[in-house]
Amino acid sequence: MAPHTEQLTRPAVRLRDLKRSFGGRTVLDGLDLELPAGQFTALLGRSGSGKSTLLRAIAGLDHGVAGTGHVAAPRRVSVAFQDSRLLPWRRVLDNVVLGLDGKGAVERGRAALAEVGLAGRERAWPGELSGGEAQRAALARALVREPELLLADEPFGALDALTRIRMHHLLRELWERHRPSVLLVTHDVDEAIVLADRVLVLERGRIGLDLAIDRPHPRSYREPLLGEYRERLLAALGVTEDDR
Amino acid sequence: MTAVTTTTAAPTEAGALPPVRRRRRLAPGRRWPAARLAGPLLVLAAWAAASAAGQLDPAAIPAPWTVLRTLGRLWTDGTLATDVLTSLRRAGYGFAIGLAAGVLLALVAGLSRTGEALVDGTVQLNRAIPTLGLIPLFILWLGIGETFKVAIIAIVVYIPVYLNTHAALAGIDSRYVELAEVQGLSKPAFVRRVVIPGALPGFFVGLRLGVTGSWLGLVVLEQINATSGLGYLMFQAQNYGRTDIILVGLLIYGVLGLVSDSAVRLVERRVLSWRRTLSS
């Protein structure tokens, strides 16, 4: 455990006084956040609360968005999007190694595909994959680059419930093997509780709640103790008893 | 077929369910092989039958066999082969130059803002002028020889190639651009792996329009300002009232158009094979 705790002392992401606005509407309002290296964090927030804006700011994808503040993030960052975003004109393996060069890229791509359970589908076209398979391929593409930070923007949002549960296991398993810092943006409170060790709630442009989930993995949705976390998170999200 | 009926057969077992009734199919049924030839063959048969029955004036519409005989004679004479070759050369050169120019300009306009500012407006302006209207000017500039014919065909070809390729380049899904940024692609790699493959479907639309355009331009040019070529042959035949020769010319134009379009389709199917998985 010693090297692990040592890792945690070095932050992977540091945000200071981050401000972002769209057309005069302030989305992020002086947000401060540190993500320790190797931590699995989930980010919750109501729709329109700026979850994606925050993720895109960390990824450096917010060209042309008005804003100020300081963002420090690792060099090797991978992003998993809600859609698998595979290029339809490249075969699955070519999609996985997109942007990866040097010798052994193809071998690493194959290994990554095997790791997400897609061995044998290297030559398939993205159009031939099911939604779950496409999202696995996207995970392989994100992980083959050995990222220090994995940003995931509702990566399971478009999947059916059964596939989603399988993907949860896969993501957690991959995280345990590779230990990147993970920031998982989701609107699903249960997904956040089951997967993450720390859950943030974005509220009025800042981190409104920062909750450590100190329960052993693998976690089950039925675990009674998780219920307390759920209550607190739902309250922070403004879901009252009457809504349920 | 009896299974389709709705009447519930006397249940053989207690509580047996009625047989499932197949819904009436609303889409047209399966395609039969070479079905697209049926219509043209029928027209040909009607033409032959009417000619044989003496229902058609041979001076206006000669019989199919007369046309074929004329074709054979013109070919063995040697004049038809040279005429076809001349026409092919004009169309070929004009098409090649127009294609290259269209793609090049589309890339320049599609990949940089400066290029777009310089090229796009100019091409749009050029497009507004009917190309065949340029013929008198081009004859004065380039003379009545081959150069002017090739130039006109090239202009007819480059416009649809440019327009469709440029639209496809400009319409690359912004999500793929974002992906390329995330994956850390360099600008050349981005162009090679994302922009160009993504623009290929649009390019092929332009290519097919360009092929059609090259034949169209050829016909017009050869019938008004030529002393050789297929169009000239037909123009001469008109003076002598030889409808059979005119039909031979049309037949050859048709075959050339069909063959070139099929060739483009074949290449398109090969290059865009990833699309078949979506449409099939």
Tab-separated table of N, CA and C in Angstrom, chain B residues 20-154:
chain	number	residue	atom	x	y	z
B	20	VAL	N	-49.812	-18.390	-36.373
B	20	VAL	CA	-49.420	-17.002	-36.570
B	20	VAL	C	-49.724	-16.586	-37.997
B	21	ARG	N	-50.302	-15.417	-38.110
B	21	ARG	CA	-50.651	-14.932	-39.427
B	21	ARG	C	-49.525	-14.039	-39.921
B	22	ARG	N	-48.977	-14.398	-41.087
B	22	ARG	CA	-47.914	-13.553	-41.661
B	22	ARG	C	-48.489	-12.255	-42.163
B	23	ARG	N	-47.824	-11.171	-41.833
B	23	ARG	CA	-48.294	-9.873	-42.312
B	23	ARG	C	-48.080	-9.767	-43.803
B	24	ARG	N	-48.959	-9.017	-44.439
B	24	ARG	CA	-48.787	-8.779	-45.868
B	24	ARG	C	-47.562	-7.889	-46.061
B	25	ARG	N	-46.688	-8.302	-46.973
B	25	ARG	CA	-45.472	-7.538	-47.211
B	25	ARG	C	-45.784	-6.276	-48.021
B	26	LEU	N	-45.346	-5.128	-47.510
B	26	LEU	CA	-45.626	-3.871	-48.190
B	26	LEU	C	-44.496	-3.455	-49.116
B	27	ALA	N	-43.242	-3.860	-48.761
B	27	ALA	CA	-42.114	-3.511	-49.624
B	27	ALA	C	-42.179	-4.370	-50.877
B	28	PRO	N	-41.686	-3.860	-52.022
B	28	PRO	CA	-41.639	-4.723	-53.208
B	28	PRO	C	-40.749	-5.928	-52.927
B	29	GLY	N	-41.039	-7.032	-53.582
B	29	GLY	CA	-40.330	-8.277	-53.287
B	29	GLY	C	-38.873	-8.252	-53.698
B	30	ARG	N	-38.289	-9.437	-53.738
B	30	ARG	CA	-36.867	-9.531	-54.046
B	30	ARG	C	-36.604	-9.125	-55.494
B	31	ARG	N	-35.397	-8.553	-55.735
B	31	ARG	CA	-35.031	-8.147	-57.091
B	31	ARG	C	-34.665	-9.368	-57.923
B	32	TRP	N	-35.061	-9.357	-59.201
B	32	TRP	CA	-34.577	-10.465	-60.015
B	32	TRP	C	-33.305	-10.056	-60.736
B	33	PRO	N	-32.475	-11.028	-61.091
B	33	PRO	CA	-31.156	-10.711	-61.676
B	33	PRO	C	-31.290	-9.997	-63.019
B	34	ALA	N	-30.386	-9.035	-63.257
B	34	ALA	CA	-30.318	-8.287	-64.521
B	34	ALA	C	-31.651	-7.642	-64.872
B	35	ALA	N	-32.440	-7.324	-63.847
B	35	ALA	CA	-33.777	-6.800	-64.078
B	35	ALA	C	-33.744	-5.461	-64.796
B	36	ARG	N	-32.649	-4.729	-64.580
B	36	ARG	CA	-32.618	-3.391	-65.161
B	36	ARG	C	-32.504	-3.420	-66.685
B	37	LEU	N	-32.127	-4.574	-67.221
B	37	LEU	CA	-32.025	-4.686	-68.677
B	37	LEU	C	-33.388	-4.891	-69.329
B	38	ALA	N	-34.367	-5.289	-68.528
B	38	ALA	CA	-35.669	-5.671	-69.088
B	38	ALA	C	-36.296	-4.541	-69.895
B	39	GLY	N	-36.307	-3.333	-69.323
B	39	GLY	CA	-36.924	-2.192	-70.000
B	39	GLY	C	-36.265	-1.888	-71.339
B	40	PRO	N	-34.943	-1.650	-71.359
B	40	PRO	CA	-34.266	-1.383	-72.635
B	40	PRO	C	-34.475	-2.501	-73.663
B	41	LEU	N	-34.436	-3.757	-73.211
B	41	LEU	CA	-34.618	-4.870	-74.150
B	41	LEU	C	-36.010	-4.826	-74.766
B	42	LEU	N	-36.989	-4.467	-73.958
B	42	LEU	CA	-38.360	-4.378	-74.448
B	42	LEU	C	-38.475	-3.292	-75.521
B	43	VAL	N	-37.839	-2.143	-75.259
B	43	VAL	CA	-37.854	-1.044	-76.230
B	43	VAL	C	-37.203	-1.499	-77.535
B	44	LEU	N	-36.055	-2.194	-77.380
B	44	LEU	CA	-35.332	-2.684	-78.561
B	44	LEU	C	-36.212	-3.649	-79.364
B	45	ALA	N	-36.889	-4.541	-78.659
B	45	ALA	CA	-37.752	-5.521	-79.332
B	45	ALA	C	-38.886	-4.823	-80.079
B	46	ALA	N	-39.481	-3.807	-79.447
B	46	ALA	CA	-40.567	-3.059	-80.082
B	46	ALA	C	-40.051	-2.360	-81.334
B	47	TRP	N	-38.864	-1.767	-81.224
B	47	TRP	CA	-38.231	-1.081	-82.353
B	47	TRP	C	-38.028	-2.060	-83.520
B	48	ALA	N	-37.444	-3.231	-83.207
B	48	ALA	CA	-37.179	-4.232	-84.238
B	48	ALA	C	-38.496	-4.699	-84.875
B	49	ALA	N	-39.494	-4.954	-84.028
B	49	ALA	CA	-40.775	-5.457	-84.535
B	49	ALA	C	-41.432	-4.428	-85.455
B	50	ALA	N	-41.416	-3.160	-85.032
B	50	ALA	CA	-42.044	-2.109	-85.832
B	50	ALA	C	-41.322	-1.938	-87.159
B	51	SER	N	-39.981	-2.036	-87.126
B	51	SER	CA	-39.208	-1.912	-88.362
B	51	SER	C	-39.525	-3.058	-89.313
B	52	ALA	N	-39.564	-4.266	-88.755
B	52	ALA	CA	-39.818	-5.447	-89.580
B	52	ALA	C	-41.207	-5.379	-90.195
B	53	ALA	N	-42.155	-4.808	-89.434
B	53	ALA	CA	-43.523	-4.719	-89.940
B	53	ALA	C	-43.706	-3.546	-90.889
B	54	GLY	N	-42.647	-2.777	-91.099
B	54	GLY	CA	-42.719	-1.645	-92.011
B	54	GLY	C	-43.496	-0.473	-91.452
B	55	GLN	N	-43.636	-0.414	-90.123
B	55	GLN	CA	-44.379	0.665	-89.489
B	55	GLN	C	-43.551	1.935	-89.307
B	56	LEU	N	-42.208	1.817	-89.441
B	56	LEU	CA	-41.340	2.974	-89.223
B	56	LEU	C	-40.751	3.441	-90.550
B	57	ASP	N	-40.694	4.765	-90.713
B	57	ASP	CA	-40.060	5.332	-91.895
B	57	ASP	C	-38.550	5.120	-91.785
B	58	PRO	N	-37.918	4.316	-92.664
B	58	PRO	CA	-36.482	3.999	-92.548
B	58	PRO	C	-35.616	5.258	-92.632
B	59	ALA	N	-36.114	6.335	-93.224
B	59	ALA	CA	-35.319	7.561	-93.310
B	59	ALA	C	-35.283	8.279	-91.970
B	60	ALA	N	-36.373	8.114	-91.190
B	60	ALA	CA	-36.405	8.765	-89.879
B	60	ALA	C	-35.781	7.864	-88.811
B	61	ILE	N	-36.276	6.633	-88.744
B	61	ILE	CA	-35.727	5.686	-87.773
B	61	ILE	C	-35.369	4.387	-88.499
B	62	PRO	N	-34.132	4.216	-88.882
B	62	PRO	CA	-33.745	2.982	-89.553
B	62	PRO	C	-33.823	1.787	-88.610
B	63	ALA	N	-33.931	0.605	-89.158
B	63	ALA	CA	-34.053	-0.604	-88.348
B	63	ALA	C	-32.771	-0.858	-87.573
B	64	PRO	N	-32.878	-1.571	-86.448
B	64	PRO	CA	-31.680	-1.849	-85.633
B	64	PRO	C	-30.567	-2.512	-86.450
B	65	TRP	N	-30.962	-3.457	-87.321
B	65	TRP	CA	-29.921	-4.157	-88.100
B	65	TRP	C	-29.227	-3.221	-89.090
B	66	THR	N	-29.975	-2.247	-89.625
B	66	THR	CA	-29.348	-1.266	-90.515
B	66	THR	C	-28.272	-0.489	-89.753
B	67	VAL	N	-28.636	-0.093	-88.541
B	67	VAL	CA	-27.682	0.650	-87.711
B	67	VAL	C	-26.431	-0.180	-87.465
B	68	LEU	N	-26.647	-1.481	-87.132
B	68	LEU	CA	-25.504	-2.348	-86.854
B	68	LEU	C	-24.640	-2.524	-88.106
B	69	ARG	N	-25.305	-2.683	-89.275
B	69	ARG	CA	-24.560	-2.851	-90.517
B	69	ARG	C	-23.721	-1.599	-90.790
B	70	THR	N	-24.335	-0.422	-90.599
B	70	THR	CA	-23.609	0.838	-90.795
B	70	THR	C	-22.411	0.918	-89.850
B	71	LEU	N	-22.646	0.504	-88.601
B	71	LEU	CA	-21.569	0.503	-87.610
B	71	LEU	C	-20.402	-0.339	-88.096
B	72	GLY	N	-20.709	-1.550	-88.578
B	72	GLY	CA	-19.668	-2.457	-89.077
B	72	GLY	C	-18.914	-1.830	-90.245
B	73	ARG	N	-19.667	-1.229	-91.176
B	73	ARG	CA	-19.025	-0.671	-92.360
B	73	ARG	C	-18.119	0.508	-91.993
B	74	LEU	N	-18.639	1.394	-91.111
B	74	LEU	CA	-17.850	2.566	-90.710
B	74	LEU	C	-16.580	2.141	-89.983
B	75	TRP	N	-16.707	1.052	-89.226
B	75	TRP	CA	-15.552	0.596	-88.447
B	75	TRP	C	-14.481	0.038	-89.372
B	76	THR	N	-14.896	-0.813	-90.327
B	76	THR	CA	-13.905	-1.423	-91.221
B	76	THR	C	-13.330	-0.379	-92.178
B	77	ASP	N	-14.115	0.631	-92.518
B	77	ASP	CA	-13.603	1.736	-93.336
B	77	ASP	C	-12.399	2.392	-92.701
B	78	GLY	N	-12.372	2.407	-91.388
B	78	GLY	CA	-11.256	3.026	-90.683
B	78	GLY	C	-11.581	4.401	-90.150
B	79	THR	N	-12.622	5.053	-90.688
B	79	THR	CA	-12.870	6.418	-90.207
B	79	THR	C	-13.455	6.416	-88.799
B	80	LEU	N	-14.324	5.439	-88.502
B	80	LEU	CA	-14.987	5.442	-87.201
B	80	LEU	C	-13.980	5.257	-86.077
B	81	ALA	N	-13.046	4.314	-86.255
B	81	ALA	CA	-12.066	4.046	-85.208
B	81	ALA	C	-11.275	5.307	-84.874
B	82	THR	N	-10.829	6.036	-85.894
B	82	THR	CA	-10.064	7.266	-85.617
B	82	THR	C	-10.962	8.324	-84.976
B	83	ASP	N	-12.197	8.396	-85.443
B	83	ASP	CA	-13.109	9.385	-84.851
B	83	ASP	C	-13.333	9.120	-83.369
B	84	VAL	N	-13.570	7.834	-83.052
B	84	VAL	CA	-13.793	7.483	-81.646
B	84	VAL	C	-12.549	7.794	-80.823
B	85	LEU	N	-11.384	7.454	-81.371
B	85	LEU	CA	-10.134	7.708	-80.644
B	85	LEU	C	-9.933	9.199	-80.399
B	86	THR	N	-10.197	9.995	-81.411
B	86	THR	CA	-10.071	11.452	-81.263
B	86	THR	C	-10.977	11.952	-80.144
B	87	SER	N	-12.227	11.488	-80.184
B	87	SER	CA	-13.179	11.922	-79.160
B	87	SER	C	-12.723	11.481	-77.773
B	88	LEU	N	-12.266	10.228	-77.689
B	88	LEU	CA	-11.822	9.702	-76.402
B	88	LEU	C	-10.659	10.507	-75.861
B	89	ARG	N	-9.755	10.887	-76.754
B	89	ARG	CA	-8.590	11.639	-76.310
B	89	ARG	C	-9.016	12.987	-75.744
B	90	ARG	N	-9.895	13.678	-76.464
B	90	ARG	CA	-10.386	14.974	-75.965
B	90	ARG	C	-11.035	14.828	-74.595
B	91	ALA	N	-11.967	13.888	-74.524
B	91	ALA	CA	-12.680	13.709	-73.254
B	91	ALA	C	-11.705	13.310	-72.153
B	92	GLY	N	-10.773	12.422	-72.501
B	92	GLY	CA	-9.824	11.920	-71.501
B	92	GLY	C	-8.932	13.019	-70.950
B	93	TYR	N	-8.334	13.792	-71.832
B	93	TYR	CA	-7.458	14.876	-71.380
B	93	TYR	C	-8.239	15.894	-70.556
B	94	GLY	N	-9.373	16.312	-71.131
B	94	GLY	CA	-10.181	17.321	-70.431
B	94	GLY	C	-10.600	16.831	-69.063
B	95	PHE	N	-11.012	15.561	-68.989
B	95	PHE	CA	-11.452	14.992	-67.721
B	95	PHE	C	-10.302	14.950	-66.726
B	96	ALA	N	-9.138	14.482	-67.184
B	96	ALA	CA	-7.997	14.348	-66.272
B	96	ALA	C	-7.592	15.709	-65.707
B	97	ILE	N	-7.525	16.707	-66.585
B	97	ILE	CA	-7.121	18.035	-66.116
B	97	ILE	C	-8.178	18.612	-65.168
B	98	GLY	N	-9.448	18.467	-65.550
B	98	GLY	CA	-10.529	18.989	-64.715
B	98	GLY	C	-10.564	18.309	-63.356
B	99	LEU	N	-10.356	17.004	-63.345
B	99	LEU	CA	-10.366	16.250	-62.093
B	99	LEU	C	-9.249	16.728	-61.177
B	100	ALA	N	-8.040	16.815	-61.737
B	100	ALA	CA	-6.897	17.240	-60.934
B	100	ALA	C	-7.127	18.649	-60.383
B	101	ALA	N	-7.600	19.541	-61.244
B	101	ALA	CA	-7.813	20.922	-60.808
B	101	ALA	C	-8.900	20.982	-59.736
B	102	GLY	N	-9.988	20.246	-59.947
B	102	GLY	CA	-11.089	20.263	-58.983
B	102	GLY	C	-10.644	19.787	-57.616
B	103	VAL	N	-9.906	18.668	-57.585
B	103	VAL	CA	-9.463	18.117	-56.305
B	103	VAL	C	-8.477	19.063	-55.635
B	104	LEU	N	-7.543	19.569	-56.409
B	104	LEU	CA	-6.516	20.453	-55.860
B	104	LEU	C	-7.137	21.707	-55.250
B	105	LEU	N	-8.025	22.332	-56.018
B	105	LEU	CA	-8.664	23.557	-55.527
B	105	LEU	C	-9.522	23.268	-54.301
B	106	ALA	N	-10.212	22.124	-54.315
B	106	ALA	CA	-11.050	21.772	-53.167
B	106	ALA	C	-10.187	21.590	-51.922
B	107	LEU	N	-9.022	20.962	-52.077
B	107	LEU	CA	-8.135	20.769	-50.932
B	107	LEU	C	-7.625	22.112	-50.425
B	108	VAL	N	-7.225	22.981	-51.346
B	108	VAL	CA	-6.721	24.301	-50.949
B	108	VAL	C	-7.808	25.071	-50.202
B	109	ALA	N	-9.034	25.037	-50.754
B	109	ALA	CA	-10.119	25.807	-50.139
B	109	ALA	C	-10.623	25.148	-48.864
B	110	GLY	N	-10.538	23.808	-48.816
B	110	GLY	CA	-11.109	23.099	-47.678
B	110	GLY	C	-10.187	23.036	-46.477
B	111	LEU	N	-8.881	23.187	-46.692
B	111	LEU	CA	-7.937	22.962	-45.600
B	111	LEU	C	-7.370	24.239	-45.006
B	112	SER	N	-7.579	25.372	-45.653
B	112	SER	CA	-7.087	26.612	-45.033
B	112	SER	C	-8.060	27.742	-45.290
B	113	ARG	N	-8.148	28.641	-44.345
B	113	ARG	CA	-9.063	29.779	-44.469
B	113	ARG	C	-8.610	30.705	-45.587
B	114	THR	N	-7.297	30.903	-45.711
B	114	THR	CA	-6.779	31.739	-46.790
B	114	THR	C	-7.190	31.153	-48.129
B	115	GLY	N	-6.991	29.841	-48.259
B	115	GLY	CA	-7.349	29.175	-49.502
B	115	GLY	C	-8.821	29.341	-49.804
B	116	GLU	N	-9.644	29.194	-48.766
B	116	GLU	CA	-11.076	29.318	-48.975
B	116	GLU	C	-11.431	30.720	-49.462
B	117	ALA	N	-10.800	31.719	-48.820
B	117	ALA	CA	-11.084	33.108	-49.189
B	117	ALA	C	-10.718	33.369	-50.647
B	118	LEU	N	-9.595	32.796	-51.083
B	118	LEU	CA	-9.133	33.064	-52.443
B	118	LEU	C	-9.877	32.235	-53.480
B	119	VAL	N	-10.113	30.968	-53.162
B	119	VAL	CA	-10.586	30.039	-54.185
B	119	VAL	C	-12.109	29.971	-54.269
B	120	ASP	N	-12.751	29.831	-53.110
B	120	ASP	CA	-14.162	29.460	-53.143
B	120	ASP	C	-15.028	30.471	-53.899
B	121	GLY	N	-14.858	31.741	-53.581
B	121	GLY	CA	-15.660	32.758	-54.257
B	121	GLY	C	-15.426	32.760	-55.757
B	122	THR	N	-14.170	32.603	-56.126
B	122	THR	CA	-13.811	32.605	-57.541
B	122	THR	C	-14.500	31.462	-58.283
B	123	VAL	N	-14.458	30.273	-57.673
B	123	VAL	CA	-15.077	29.121	-58.333
B	123	VAL	C	-16.595	29.317	-58.407
B	124	GLN	N	-17.180	29.835	-57.337
B	124	GLN	CA	-18.631	30.054	-57.342
B	124	GLN	C	-19.023	31.005	-58.470
B	125	LEU	N	-18.163	32.003	-58.685
B	125	LEU	CA	-18.411	32.967	-59.759
B	125	LEU	C	-18.327	32.270	-61.115
B	126	ASN	N	-17.278	31.472	-61.269
B	126	ASN	CA	-17.066	30.714	-62.498
B	126	ASN	C	-18.259	29.803	-62.774
B	127	ARG	N	-18.790	29.261	-61.693
B	127	ARG	CA	-19.897	28.326	-61.817
B	127	ARG	C	-21.153	29.034	-62.333
B	128	ALA	N	-21.272	30.319	-61.975
B	128	ALA	CA	-22.455	31.060	-62.376
B	128	ALA	C	-22.480	31.318	-63.882
B	129	ILE	N	-21.313	31.287	-64.501
B	129	ILE	CA	-21.245	31.496	-65.949
B	129	ILE	C	-21.381	30.148	-66.641
B	130	PRO	N	-22.383	29.959	-67.479
B	130	PRO	CA	-22.489	28.679	-68.186
B	130	PRO	C	-21.227	28.450	-69.016
B	131	THR	N	-20.569	27.314	-68.787
B	131	THR	CA	-19.265	27.084	-69.395
B	131	THR	C	-19.331	27.122	-70.924
B	132	LEU	N	-20.436	26.593	-71.468
B	132	LEU	CA	-20.515	26.545	-72.928
B	132	LEU	C	-20.589	27.953	-73.515
B	133	GLY	N	-20.987	28.925	-72.670
B	133	GLY	CA	-20.994	30.314	-73.105
B	133	GLY	C	-19.595	30.876	-73.288
B	134	LEU	N	-18.618	30.177	-72.742
B	134	LEU	CA	-17.230	30.648	-72.864
B	134	LEU	C	-16.616	30.282	-74.206
B	135	ILE	N	-17.320	29.444	-74.978
B	135	ILE	CA	-16.724	28.902	-76.200
B	135	ILE	C	-16.187	29.996	-77.143
B	136	PRO	N	-16.980	31.051	-77.454
B	136	PRO	CA	-16.445	32.051	-78.388
B	136	PRO	C	-15.155	32.692	-77.887
B	137	LEU	N	-15.131	33.021	-76.611
B	137	LEU	CA	-13.945	33.638	-76.026
B	137	LEU	C	-12.742	32.707	-76.115
B	138	PHE	N	-12.980	31.447	-75.804
B	138	PHE	CA	-11.882	30.483	-75.805
B	138	PHE	C	-11.346	30.233	-77.212
B	139	ILE	N	-12.248	30.293	-78.202
B	139	ILE	CA	-11.773	30.112	-79.580
B	139	ILE	C	-10.838	31.258	-79.949
B	140	LEU	N	-11.203	32.482	-79.515
B	140	LEU	CA	-10.342	33.629	-79.819
B	140	LEU	C	-9.005	33.514	-79.091
B	141	TRP	N	-9.048	33.001	-77.868
B	141	TRP	CA	-7.810	32.888	-77.092
B	141	TRP	C	-6.932	31.744	-77.573
B	142	LEU	N	-7.562	30.576	-77.747
B	142	LEU	CA	-6.772	29.360	-77.932
B	142	LEU	C	-6.841	28.819	-79.355
B	143	GLY	N	-7.588	29.470	-80.220
B	143	GLY	CA	-7.725	28.925	-81.563
B	143	GLY	C	-8.751	27.818	-81.568
B	144	ILE	N	-9.022	27.284	-82.740
B	144	ILE	CA	-10.106	26.327	-82.854
B	144	ILE	C	-9.609	24.886	-82.723
B	145	GLY	N	-8.328	24.733	-82.353
B	145	GLY	CA	-7.724	23.394	-82.287
B	145	GLY	C	-8.154	22.592	-81.071
B	146	GLU	N	-7.330	21.619	-80.719
B	146	GLU	CA	-7.660	20.704	-79.626
B	146	GLU	C	-7.617	21.391	-78.263
B	147	THR	N	-6.674	22.349	-78.101
B	147	THR	CA	-6.468	22.969	-76.786
B	147	THR	C	-7.765	23.561	-76.235
B	148	PHE	N	-8.481	24.249	-77.078
B	148	PHE	CA	-9.686	24.903	-76.586
B	148	PHE	C	-10.751	23.885	-76.203
B	149	LYS	N	-10.811	22.784	-76.950
B	149	LYS	CA	-11.811	21.758	-76.615
B	149	LYS	C	-11.486	21.124	-75.267
B	150	VAL	N	-10.198	20.789	-75.104
B	150	VAL	CA	-9.783	20.184	-73.829
B	150	VAL	C	-10.046	21.162	-72.682
B	151	ALA	N	-9.769	22.446	-72.913
B	151	ALA	CA	-9.952	23.450	-71.852
B	151	ALA	C	-11.414	23.536	-71.433
B	152	ILE	N	-12.316	23.564	-72.435
B	152	ILE	CA	-13.744	23.661	-72.098
B	152	ILE	C	-14.202	22.423	-71.317
B	153	ILE	N	-13.779	21.248	-71.778
B	153	ILE	CA	-14.179	20.022	-71.069
B	153	ILE	C	-13.633	20.032	-69.643
B	154	ALA	N	-12.379	20.497	-69.500
B	154	ALA	CA	-11.777	20.546	-68.160
B	154	ALA	C	-12.601	21.444	-67.235
